[in-house]
């Protein structure tokens, strides 16, 4: 049996309410032994904490996601250190910047992002980063904080941006997008990147693989990501599984 870790899955999402236990069972059958579930807003944290309490493989991260900016309040930033300290957090996340979606106040995004990076420094926890049209700025922010560890989830940047992240010891989270044949730039990066910086993820319920376009994504479907990554790299799925799971365990301490 493989020991795979889905390093980014929003399993508290309402789209799993009707069949969550069956979804966990399918994940187990597929050899997914653990999942990291990142928070998106204050309301998500207690949902994630109770998932963690009730499922052995679930590991919690707490954070305020840039796309949910309208939900965030300054009091939520005040609450976060306590959650990071008391609720078995393996990371601060999902945090970051999103300059793709129009109408999100960039400066307010930055303020929430930087305050949460401070908390990661204070706690020593790794960060789970969202960087859409913002890889450059997110990398600069990380660079200013020596010793910060983490992953840029659903990496979609250039080869040079990938190199800059490895130099800082950061990981790239690779999921469904790598299964799309037209994703040439991403597939070239994944084919040649140092395996020690590669993490597998689904981003469930979002970002399904090419042949499941439009469907709800779930951890069991990470096997398609594993296959695609192994094929691109000319390695066996078992080798890629073992290396990426070891990376995830090292980064998140699980
Ligand atoms: Zn996410």
Coordinates of N, CA and C and ligand atoms in Angstrom, one line a residue:
X1 N 0.9 -1.2 0.0 CA 0.0 0.0 0.0 C 0.9 1.2 0.0
X2 N 0.5 2.2 -0.9 CA 1.3 3.4 -0.9 C 0.9 4.3 0.3
X3 N 1.8 5.2 0.6 CA 1.6 6.1 1.7 C 1.7 7.5 1.1
X4 N 0.5 8.0 0.6 CA 0.5 9.3 -0.1 C -0.1 10.3 0.8
X5 N 0.4 11.6 0.6 CA -0.2 12.7 1.4 C -0.7 13.8 0.4
X6 N -2.0 14.0 0.6 CA -2.6 15.2 -0.2 C -2.3 16.4 0.7
X7 N -1.4 17.3 0.2 CA -0.9 18.4 1.0 C -1.8 19.6 0.9
X8 N -2.9 19.5 0.1 CA -3.8 20.7 0.0 C -5.2 20.2 -0.4
X9 N -6.1 20.1 0.6 CA -7.4 19.6 0.3 C -8.4 20.3 1.2
X10 N -9.4 21.0 0.6 CA -10.4 21.7 1.4 C -11.5 20.8 1.8
X11 N -11.2 19.8 2.6 CA -12.2 18.8 2.9 C -13.4 19.2 3.8
X12 N -13.3 20.4 4.4 CA -14.4 20.9 5.2 C -15.4 21.6 4.2
X13 N -15.1 21.7 2.9 CA -16.0 22.4 2.0 C -17.4 21.7 2.0
X14 N -18.4 22.5 1.8 CA -19.8 22.0 1.9 C -20.1 21.0 0.8
X15 N -19.3 21.0 -0.3 CA -19.6 20.1 -1.4 C -19.3 18.6 -0.9
X16 N -18.7 18.4 0.2 CA -18.4 17.1 0.7 C -19.4 16.7 1.8
X17 N -20.4 17.6 2.2 CA -21.3 17.3 3.3 C -22.1 16.1 3.1
X18 N -22.5 15.8 1.8 CA -23.4 14.7 1.6 C -22.6 13.3 1.6
X19 N -21.3 13.3 1.4 CA -20.7 12.0 1.3 C -19.2 12.0 1.8
X20 N -19.0 12.8 2.9 CA -17.6 13.0 3.4 C -17.0 11.7 3.8
X21 N -17.7 10.9 4.5 CA -17.1 9.6 5.0 C -16.7 8.7 3.9
X22 N -17.6 8.7 2.8 CA -17.3 7.8 1.6 C -16.1 8.4 0.9
X23 N -16.0 9.7 0.9 CA -14.8 10.4 0.3 C -13.5 9.9 1.0
X24 N -13.6 9.9 2.4 CA -12.4 9.5 3.1 C -12.0 8.0 2.9
X25 N -13.1 7.2 2.7 CA -12.9 5.8 2.5 C -12.2 5.6 1.1
X26 N -12.7 6.3 0.1 CA -12.1 6.2 -1.3 C -10.6 6.7 -1.2
X27 N -10.3 7.7 -0.4 CA -8.9 8.2 -0.3 C -8.1 7.1 0.3
X28 N -8.6 6.5 1.4 CA -7.8 5.4 2.0 C -7.6 4.2 1.0
X29 N -8.6 3.9 0.3 CA -8.4 2.8 -0.7 C -7.4 3.1 -1.8
X30 N -7.3 4.4 -2.1 CA -6.3 4.9 -3.1 C -4.9 5.0 -2.5
X31 N -4.7 4.8 -1.2 CA -3.4 4.9 -0.6 C -3.1 6.3 -0.1
X32 N -4.1 7.1 0.0 CA -3.8 8.5 0.6 C -4.0 8.4 2.1
X33 N -2.9 8.4 2.8 CA -3.0 8.1 4.2 C -3.1 9.4 5.1
X34 N -2.9 10.6 4.5 CA -3.0 11.8 5.2 C -3.4 13.0 4.3
X35 N -4.0 14.0 4.9 CA -4.4 15.2 4.1 C -4.1 16.4 5.0
X36 N -3.6 17.4 4.4 CA -3.4 18.7 5.0 C -4.6 19.6 4.6
X37 N -5.4 20.0 5.5 CA -6.6 20.8 5.2 C -6.4 22.3 5.7
X38 N -6.2 23.2 4.7 CA -6.0 24.6 5.1 C -7.2 25.4 5.3
X39 N -7.2 26.3 6.2 CA -8.3 27.2 6.4 C -8.4 28.3 5.4
X40 N -9.6 28.8 5.2 CA -9.7 30.0 4.3 C -10.3 31.2 5.0
X41 N -11.1 31.1 6.0 CA -11.6 32.2 6.8 C -11.8 31.7 8.2
X42 N -12.2 32.7 9.0 CA -12.4 32.4 10.5 C -13.4 31.2 10.7
X43 N -14.5 31.2 9.9 CA -15.5 30.2 10.1 C -15.0 28.8 9.7
X44 N -14.0 28.7 8.9 CA -13.6 27.4 8.5 C -12.7 26.7 9.6
X45 N -12.2 27.5 10.5 CA -11.2 26.9 11.4 C -11.8 25.8 12.3
X46 N -13.0 26.1 12.8 CA -13.6 25.1 13.7 C -14.1 23.9 13.0
X47 N -14.5 24.1 11.7 CA -14.9 22.9 10.9 C -13.6 22.0 10.7
X48 N -12.5 22.6 10.4 CA -11.3 21.9 10.2 C -10.8 21.2 11.5
X49 N -10.9 21.9 12.6 CA -10.5 21.4 13.8 C -11.3 20.1 14.2
X50 N -12.6 20.1 13.9 CA -13.4 18.9 14.2 C -13.1 17.8 13.2
X51 N -12.8 18.1 12.0 CA -12.4 17.1 11.0 C -11.1 16.4 11.6
X52 N -10.2 17.2 12.0 CA -8.9 16.7 12.6 C -9.1 15.8 13.8
X53 N -10.1 16.2 14.6 CA -10.3 15.4 15.8 C -10.9 14.0 15.4
X54 N -11.7 14.0 14.4 CA -12.4 12.8 14.0 C -11.8 11.9 12.9
X55 N -10.7 12.4 12.3 CA -10.1 11.6 11.3 C -8.6 11.6 11.5
X56 N -8.0 10.4 11.7 CA -6.6 10.2 12.0 C -5.7 10.9 11.0
X57 N -6.0 10.8 9.7 CA -5.1 11.4 8.7 C -5.2 12.8 8.4
X58 N -6.1 13.5 9.1 CA -6.4 14.9 8.8 C -5.4 15.8 9.6
X59 N -4.7 16.7 9.0 CA -3.8 17.7 9.6 C -4.3 19.1 9.3
X60 N -4.4 19.9 10.3 CA -5.0 21.2 10.2 C -4.0 22.3 9.9
X61 N -4.4 23.3 9.1 CA -3.7 24.6 9.0 C -4.8 25.6 9.1
X62 N -4.4 26.7 9.8 CA -5.3 27.8 10.0 C -4.8 29.1 9.4
X63 N -5.7 29.8 8.7 CA -5.2 31.1 8.0 C -6.4 31.8 7.4
X64 N -6.1 33.0 6.9 CA -7.1 33.8 6.2 C -6.7 34.0 4.8
X65 N -7.4 33.4 3.9 CA -7.1 33.3 2.4 C -7.5 34.6 1.7
X66 N -6.6 35.1 0.8 CA -6.9 36.4 0.1 C -8.2 36.5 -0.6
X67 N -8.7 35.3 -1.2 CA -9.9 35.4 -1.9 C -11.1 35.6 -1.0
X68 N -11.0 35.4 0.3 CA -12.1 35.5 1.2 C -12.0 36.8 2.0
X69 N -11.3 37.8 1.4 CA -11.0 39.1 2.0 C -12.2 39.7 2.7
X70 N -13.4 39.6 2.0 CA -14.6 40.3 2.6 C -15.0 39.6 3.9
X71 N -14.7 38.4 4.1 CA -15.1 37.7 5.4 C -14.1 38.1 6.5
X72 N -13.0 38.6 6.2 CA -12.0 38.8 7.3 C -12.2 40.1 8.1
X73 N -11.9 40.0 9.4 CA -11.9 41.1 10.3 C -10.6 41.2 11.0
X74 N -10.2 42.3 11.6 CA -9.0 42.4 12.3 C -9.0 41.5 13.5
X75 N -10.2 41.3 14.1 CA -10.3 40.4 15.3 C -9.9 38.9 14.9
X76 N -10.1 38.6 13.6 CA -9.7 37.2 13.2 C -8.2 37.1 13.3
X77 N -7.5 38.2 12.9 CA -6.0 38.1 13.0 C -5.6 38.0 14.5
X78 N -6.4 38.7 15.4 CA -6.1 38.6 16.8 C -6.3 37.2 17.3
X79 N -7.3 36.5 16.8 CA -7.6 35.1 17.2 C -6.6 34.1 16.7
X80 N -6.0 34.3 15.6 CA -5.2 33.3 14.9 C -4.0 32.7 15.7
X81 N -3.2 33.5 16.4 CA -2.1 32.9 17.2 C -2.6 31.9 18.2
X82 N -3.8 32.1 18.8 CA -4.2 31.1 19.8 C -4.6 29.8 19.0
X83 N -5.2 29.9 17.9 CA -5.6 28.7 17.1 C -4.3 28.0 16.7
X84 N -3.3 28.7 16.3 CA -2.1 28.1 15.8 C -1.4 27.4 17.0
X85 N -1.6 27.9 18.2 CA -0.9 27.4 19.3 C -1.6 26.2 20.0
X86 N -3.0 26.3 19.9 CA -3.8 25.3 20.7 C -4.4 24.2 20.0
X87 N -4.5 24.3 18.6 CA -5.3 23.3 17.9 C -4.5 22.4 16.9
X88 N -3.3 22.1 17.3 CA -2.5 21.1 16.6 C -2.3 21.5 15.1
X89 N -2.0 22.8 14.9 CA -1.7 23.3 13.5 C -0.4 22.7 13.0
X90 N -0.4 22.3 11.7 CA 0.9 21.9 11.1 C 1.4 23.0 10.2
X91 N 0.6 24.1 10.0 CA 1.0 25.2 9.1 C 0.1 26.4 9.3
X92 N 0.6 27.5 8.9 CA -0.2 28.7 8.7 C -0.7 28.8 7.3
X93 N -2.0 28.7 7.1 CA -2.4 28.7 5.7 C -3.9 28.5 5.6
X94 N -4.5 28.9 4.6 CA -3.9 29.3 3.3 C -3.8 30.8 3.2
X95 N -2.6 31.3 3.0 CA -2.5 32.8 3.0 C -1.7 33.2 1.7
X96 N -1.8 34.5 1.4 CA -1.1 34.9 0.2 C -1.7 36.1 -0.5
X97 N -1.5 36.2 -1.8 CA -1.9 37.3 -2.6 C -2.6 36.8 -3.9
X98 N -3.6 37.4 -4.3 CA -4.3 37.1 -5.5 C -4.6 38.3 -6.3
X99 N -3.8 38.6 -7.4 CA -4.0 39.7 -8.3 C -4.7 39.3 -9.6
X100 N -5.3 38.1 -9.6 CA -6.0 37.7 -10.8 C -7.4 38.1 -10.7
X101 N -8.0 37.9 -9.6 CA -9.4 38.3 -9.4 C -9.5 39.8 -9.2
X102 N -10.3 40.5 -10.0 CA -10.4 42.0 -9.9 C -11.3 42.4 -8.8
X103 N -11.0 43.5 -8.2 CA -11.9 44.1 -7.2 C -11.5 43.7 -5.8
X104 N -10.4 42.9 -5.6 CA -9.9 42.6 -4.3 C -8.8 43.6 -3.9
X105 N -9.1 44.3 -2.8 CA -8.2 45.4 -2.3 C -6.8 44.9 -2.1
X106 N -5.9 45.3 -3.0 CA -4.5 44.8 -2.9 C -3.8 45.1 -1.6
X107 N -4.0 46.3 -1.1 CA -3.3 46.7 0.1 C -3.8 46.0 1.3
X108 N -5.1 45.8 1.3 CA -5.7 45.0 2.4 C -5.2 43.6 2.4
X109 N -5.2 43.0 1.2 CA -4.6 41.7 1.0 C -3.2 41.6 1.6
X110 N -2.4 42.6 1.3 CA -1.0 42.6 1.7 C -0.9 42.7 3.3
X111 N -1.8 43.5 3.9 CA -1.8 43.6 5.3 C -2.1 42.3 6.0
X112 N -3.1 41.6 5.5 CA -3.4 40.3 6.1 C -2.3 39.3 5.9
X113 N -1.7 39.3 4.7 CA -0.7 38.4 4.3 C 0.6 38.6 5.2
X114 N 1.0 39.9 5.3 CA 2.2 40.1 6.1 C 2.0 39.8 7.6
X115 N 0.9 40.2 8.1 CA 0.7 39.9 9.5 C 0.7 38.4 9.8
X116 N 0.2 37.6 8.8 CA 0.2 36.1 9.0 C 1.6 35.5 8.8
X117 N 2.4 36.2 7.9 CA 3.8 35.7 7.8 C 4.5 36.0 9.1
X118 N 4.2 37.1 9.8 CA 4.8 37.4 11.1 C 4.5 36.2 12.1
X119 N 3.2 35.8 12.0 CA 2.8 34.7 13.0 C 3.6 33.4 12.7
X120 N 3.8 33.1 11.4 CA 4.5 31.9 11.0 C 6.0 32.0 11.6
X121 N 6.5 33.2 11.5 CA 7.9 33.4 12.0 C 7.9 33.2 13.5
X122 N 6.9 33.8 14.2 CA 6.8 33.7 15.6 C 6.6 32.2 16.1
X123 N 5.8 31.5 15.4 CA 5.5 30.1 15.8 C 6.4 29.1 15.3
X124 N 7.2 29.4 14.2 CA 8.1 28.5 13.6 C 7.3 27.5 12.7
X125 N 6.0 27.7 12.4 CA 5.3 26.9 11.6 C 5.6 27.2 10.1
X126 N 5.5 26.2 9.2 CA 5.6 26.5 7.8 C 4.3 27.2 7.3
X127 N 4.4 27.8 6.1 CA 3.3 28.5 5.5 C 2.8 27.8 4.2
X128 N 1.5 27.8 4.0 CA 0.9 27.3 2.8 C 0.5 28.6 2.0
X129 N 1.1 28.8 0.8 CA 0.9 30.1 0.2 C 0.1 29.9 -1.1
X130 N -0.8 30.9 -1.3 CA -1.6 31.1 -2.5 C -1.0 32.3 -3.2
X131 N -0.5 32.1 -4.4 CA 0.1 33.2 -5.2 C -0.4 33.1 -6.6
X132 N -1.4 33.9 -6.9 CA -1.9 33.9 -8.3 C -1.7 35.3 -8.9
X133 N -1.0 35.3 -10.0 CA -0.5 36.5 -10.6 C 0.3 37.3 -9.5
X134 N 0.9 36.6 -8.6 CA 1.6 37.3 -7.5 C 2.8 36.5 -7.0
X135 N 3.3 35.6 -7.8 CA 4.5 34.8 -7.4 C 5.7 35.7 -7.0
X136 N 5.9 36.7 -7.9 CA 7.1 37.6 -7.7 C 7.0 38.2 -6.3
X137 N 5.8 38.8 -6.0 CA 5.7 39.6 -4.7 C 5.7 38.7 -3.5
X138 N 5.1 37.5 -3.7 CA 5.0 36.6 -2.6 C 6.5 36.1 -2.3
X139 N 7.2 35.8 -3.4 CA 8.6 35.4 -3.2 C 9.5 36.4 -2.5
X140 N 9.3 37.7 -2.8 CA 10.0 38.8 -2.2 C 9.7 38.8 -0.7
X141 N 8.4 38.7 -0.4 CA 8.0 38.7 1.0 C 8.6 37.6 1.8
X142 N 8.7 36.4 1.2 CA 9.3 35.2 1.9 C 10.8 35.5 2.1
X143 N 11.4 36.1 1.1 CA 12.8 36.3 1.1 C 13.3 37.2 2.2
X144 N 12.4 38.1 2.6 CA 12.7 39.0 3.7 C 12.7 38.3 5.1
X145 N 12.2 37.1 5.1 CA 12.1 36.4 6.4 C 12.9 35.2 6.4
X146 N 14.2 35.3 6.6 CA 15.1 34.2 6.6 C 14.6 33.1 7.5
X147 N 14.6 31.9 7.1 CA 14.3 30.8 7.9 C 12.8 30.3 7.8
X148 N 12.0 31.1 7.1 CA 10.6 30.8 6.8 C 10.6 29.6 5.9
X149 N 9.7 28.6 6.2 CA 9.6 27.4 5.3 C 8.2 27.3 4.8
X150 N 8.0 26.6 3.7 CA 6.7 26.4 3.3 C 6.5 25.9 1.8
X151 N 5.3 26.1 1.3 CA 5.0 25.6 -0.1 C 4.2 26.7 -0.8
X152 N 4.5 26.9 -2.1 CA 3.6 27.7 -2.9 C 2.7 26.7 -3.6
X153 N 1.5 26.7 -3.1 CA 0.5 25.7 -3.6 C 0.0 26.0 -5.0
X154 N -0.3 25.0 -5.7 CA -0.7 25.1 -7.1 C 0.2 26.1 -7.9
X155 N 1.5 25.8 -7.8 CA 2.4 26.7 -8.5 C 2.1 26.9 -10.0
X156 N 2.1 28.1 -10.4 CA 1.8 28.4 -11.8 C 2.8 29.4 -12.4
X157 N 4.0 29.5 -11.8 CA 4.9 30.5 -12.3 C 5.9 30.0 -13.4
X158 N 6.9 30.8 -13.6 CA 7.9 30.5 -14.6 C 9.0 29.6 -14.0
X159 N 9.9 29.1 -14.9 CA 11.1 28.4 -14.4 C 12.0 29.2 -13.5
X160 N 12.1 30.5 -13.9 CA 13.0 31.4 -13.0 C 12.3 31.6 -11.6
X161 N 11.0 31.7 -11.6 CA 10.4 31.9 -10.3 C 10.5 30.6 -9.5
X162 N 10.4 29.5 -10.2 CA 10.5 28.2 -9.5 C 11.9 28.1 -8.9
X163 N 13.0 28.5 -9.7 CA 14.3 28.4 -9.2 C 14.5 29.3 -7.9
X164 N 13.9 30.5 -8.0 CA 14.0 31.4 -6.8 C 13.4 30.9 -5.6
X165 N 12.3 30.1 -5.7 CA 11.6 29.5 -4.6 C 12.5 28.4 -4.0
X166 N 13.1 27.6 -4.8 CA 13.9 26.5 -4.3 C 15.1 27.0 -3.6
X167 N 15.7 28.1 -4.1 CA 16.8 28.8 -3.4 C 16.5 29.1 -2.0
X168 N 15.2 29.5 -1.8 CA 14.8 29.9 -0.5 C 14.3 28.6 0.3
X169 N 14.4 27.5 -0.3 CA 14.0 26.2 0.4 C 12.6 26.0 0.3
X170 N 11.9 26.7 -0.5 CA 10.4 26.5 -0.6 C 10.0 25.4 -1.6
X171 N 8.9 24.8 -1.3 CA 8.4 23.7 -2.1 C 7.4 24.2 -3.1
X172 N 7.1 23.4 -4.1 CA 6.0 23.7 -5.1 C 5.0 22.6 -4.9
X173 N 3.7 23.1 -4.7 CA 2.6 22.1 -4.7 C 2.1 21.9 -6.1
X174 N 2.0 20.6 -6.5 CA 1.7 20.2 -7.8 C 0.4 19.4 -7.8
X175 N -0.6 19.8 -8.6 CA -1.9 19.1 -8.6 C -2.5 18.9 -10.0
X176 N -3.8 19.0 -10.1 CA -4.5 18.7 -11.3 C -3.9 19.4 -12.6
X177 N -3.5 20.7 -12.5 CA -3.1 21.4 -13.7 C -2.0 20.7 -14.5
X178 N -1.1 19.9 -13.8 CA 0.0 19.2 -14.4 C -0.5 18.1 -15.4
X179 N -1.8 17.7 -15.2 CA -2.3 16.6 -16.1 C -2.8 17.2 -17.4
X180 N -2.8 18.5 -17.6 CA -3.3 19.1 -18.8 C -2.1 19.2 -19.8
X181 N -2.3 18.5 -21.0 CA -1.2 18.4 -21.9 C -0.7 19.8 -22.4
X182 N -1.6 20.8 -22.4 CA -1.2 22.1 -22.9 C -0.5 22.9 -21.8
X183 N -0.3 22.4 -20.6 CA 0.4 23.1 -19.6 C 1.9 22.9 -19.7
X184 N 2.4 23.3 -20.9 CA 3.8 23.0 -21.2 C 4.8 23.5 -20.2
X185 N 4.6 24.8 -19.8 CA 5.6 25.4 -18.9 C 5.7 24.7 -17.6
X186 N 4.5 24.4 -17.0 CA 4.4 23.7 -15.7 C 5.0 22.3 -15.9
X187 N 4.7 21.6 -17.0 CA 5.1 20.2 -17.1 C 6.6 20.2 -17.3
X188 N 7.2 21.2 -18.0 CA 8.7 21.2 -18.1 C 9.3 21.4 -16.8
X189 N 8.8 22.3 -16.0 CA 9.3 22.5 -14.6 C 9.3 21.2 -13.8
X190 N 8.1 20.6 -13.8 CA 7.9 19.4 -13.0 C 8.8 18.3 -13.4
X191 N 9.1 18.2 -14.8 CA 9.9 17.1 -15.3 C 11.3 17.2 -14.8
X192 N 11.8 18.4 -14.6 CA 13.2 18.6 -14.3 C 13.5 19.1 -12.9
X193 N 12.5 19.4 -12.1 CA 12.8 20.0 -10.8 C 13.4 19.0 -9.8
X194 N 14.2 19.5 -8.9 CA 14.7 18.7 -7.8 C 13.5 18.1 -7.0
X195 N 13.5 16.8 -6.9 CA 12.3 16.1 -6.3 C 12.1 16.6 -4.8
X196 N 13.2 17.0 -4.1 CA 13.0 17.4 -2.7 C 12.2 18.6 -2.5
X197 N 11.8 19.3 -3.5 CA 10.9 20.5 -3.4 C 9.5 20.2 -3.9
X198 N 9.2 19.0 -4.3 CA 8.0 18.7 -4.9 C 7.0 18.1 -3.9
X199 N 5.8 18.7 -3.9 CA 4.7 18.1 -3.0 C 3.5 17.9 -3.9
X200 N 2.8 16.8 -3.7 CA 1.6 16.5 -4.4 C 0.3 17.0 -3.7
X201 N -0.7 17.5 -4.4 CA -1.9 18.0 -3.8 C -3.0 17.8 -4.8
X202 N -4.3 18.0 -4.2 CA -5.4 18.0 -5.1 C -6.1 19.4 -5.2
X203 N -6.0 20.2 -4.1 CA -6.8 21.4 -4.0 C -8.3 21.1 -4.1
X204 N -8.7 19.8 -3.7 CA -10.1 19.5 -3.7 C -10.9 20.5 -2.8
X205 N -12.1 20.8 -3.3 CA -12.9 20.2 -4.4 C -12.6 20.9 -5.7
X206 N -11.6 21.8 -5.8 CA -11.3 22.5 -7.0 C -10.1 21.8 -7.8
X207 N -9.8 22.3 -9.0 CA -8.7 21.9 -9.8 C -8.6 20.4 -10.1
X208 N -9.7 19.8 -10.7 CA -9.7 18.4 -11.0 C -8.7 18.1 -12.2
X209 N -8.3 16.9 -12.4 CA -7.5 16.5 -13.5 C -8.2 16.7 -14.8
X210 N -7.4 16.6 -15.9 CA -7.8 16.9 -17.2 C -9.1 16.1 -17.6
X211 N -9.1 14.8 -17.3 CA -10.2 14.0 -17.7 C -11.4 14.1 -16.8
X212 N -11.3 14.9 -15.7 CA -12.4 15.1 -14.8 C -12.9 16.5 -14.8
X213 N -12.5 17.2 -15.8 CA -12.8 18.6 -15.9 C -14.3 18.9 -15.6
X214 N -14.5 19.9 -14.7 CA -15.9 20.3 -14.4 C -16.5 19.5 -13.2
X215 N -15.8 18.4 -12.8 CA -16.3 17.6 -11.7 C -15.7 18.1 -10.4
X216 N -16.3 17.6 -9.3 CA -15.7 17.9 -8.0 C -14.5 17.1 -7.8
X217 N -13.4 17.7 -7.4 CA -12.2 16.9 -7.1 C -12.1 16.4 -5.7
X218 N -11.4 15.3 -5.5 CA -11.3 14.7 -4.2 C -9.9 14.0 -4.0
X219 N -9.5 13.8 -2.8 CA -8.1 13.2 -2.6 C -7.8 11.9 -3.4
X220 N -8.8 11.0 -3.5 CA -8.5 9.8 -4.2 C -8.0 10.0 -5.7
X221 N -8.4 11.2 -6.2 CA -8.0 11.5 -7.6 C -6.6 11.9 -7.7
X222 N -5.9 12.0 -6.6 CA -4.5 12.5 -6.6 C -3.6 11.4 -7.3
X223 N -4.1 10.2 -7.5 CA -3.4 9.1 -8.2 C -3.1 9.6 -9.6
X224 N -4.0 10.3 -10.2 CA -3.8 10.8 -11.6 C -2.6 11.8 -11.6
X225 N -2.5 12.6 -10.6 CA -1.4 13.6 -10.5 C -0.1 12.8 -10.3
X226 N -0.1 11.8 -9.5 CA 1.1 11.0 -9.2 C 1.5 10.4 -10.6
X227 N 0.6 9.8 -11.3 CA 0.9 9.2 -12.6 C 1.5 10.2 -13.5
X228 N 0.9 11.3 -13.6 CA 1.4 12.4 -14.6 C 2.8 12.8 -14.2
X229 N 3.0 13.1 -12.9 CA 4.3 13.5 -12.5 C 5.4 12.5 -12.7
X230 N 5.1 11.2 -12.4 CA 6.0 10.1 -12.6 C 6.3 10.0 -14.1
X231 N 5.4 10.0 -15.0 CA 5.6 9.9 -16.4 C 6.5 11.0 -16.9
X232 N 6.2 12.3 -16.5 CA 7.0 13.4 -17.0 C 8.4 13.3 -16.5
X233 N 8.6 12.7 -15.3 CA 10.0 12.6 -14.8 C 10.7 11.4 -15.2
X234 N 10.0 10.4 -15.8 CA 10.6 9.1 -16.1 C 11.0 8.3 -14.9
X235 N 10.2 8.5 -13.9 CA 10.4 7.7 -12.6 C 9.2 6.9 -12.4
X236 N 9.3 5.9 -11.5 CA 8.1 5.1 -11.2 C 7.2 5.8 -10.2
X237 N 5.9 5.6 -10.3 CA 5.0 6.2 -9.3 C 5.4 5.9 -7.9
X238 N 5.9 4.7 -7.6 CA 6.3 4.4 -6.2 C 7.4 5.3 -5.8
X239 N 8.4 5.5 -6.7 CA 9.5 6.4 -6.3 C 9.0 7.8 -6.0
X240 N 8.1 8.3 -6.9 CA 7.6 9.7 -6.7 C 6.8 9.8 -5.4
X241 N 6.0 8.7 -5.2 CA 5.1 8.7 -4.0 C 6.0 8.7 -2.7
X242 N 7.0 7.9 -2.7 CA 7.9 7.8 -1.5 C 8.6 9.2 -1.2
X243 N 9.1 9.8 -2.3 CA 9.9 11.0 -2.1 C 9.0 12.2 -1.7
X244 N 7.9 12.3 -2.4 CA 7.0 13.5 -2.1 C 6.3 13.3 -0.7
X245 N 6.0 12.1 -0.3 CA 5.5 11.9 1.0 C 6.5 12.2 2.1
X246 N 7.7 11.8 1.8 CA 8.8 12.2 2.8 C 9.0 13.7 2.9
X247 N 8.9 14.4 1.7 CA 8.9 15.8 1.7 C 7.8 16.4 2.6
X248 N 6.6 15.9 2.4 CA 5.5 16.5 3.2 C 5.6 16.2 4.6
X249 N 6.1 15.0 5.0 CA 6.3 14.7 6.4 C 7.3 15.6 7.1
X250 N 8.4 15.9 6.3 CA 9.5 16.7 6.8 C 9.0 18.1 7.0
X251 N 8.3 18.7 6.0 CA 7.8 20.1 6.0 C 6.8 20.3 7.1
X252 N 5.8 19.4 7.2 CA 4.7 19.7 8.1 C 4.9 19.0 9.5
X253 N 5.9 18.2 9.6 CA 6.2 17.5 10.8 C 5.1 16.4 11.2
X254 N 4.6 15.7 10.1 CA 3.6 14.7 10.3 C 4.1 13.3 10.1
Ligands
LIG1 ZN1 -6.6 26.2 -1.4

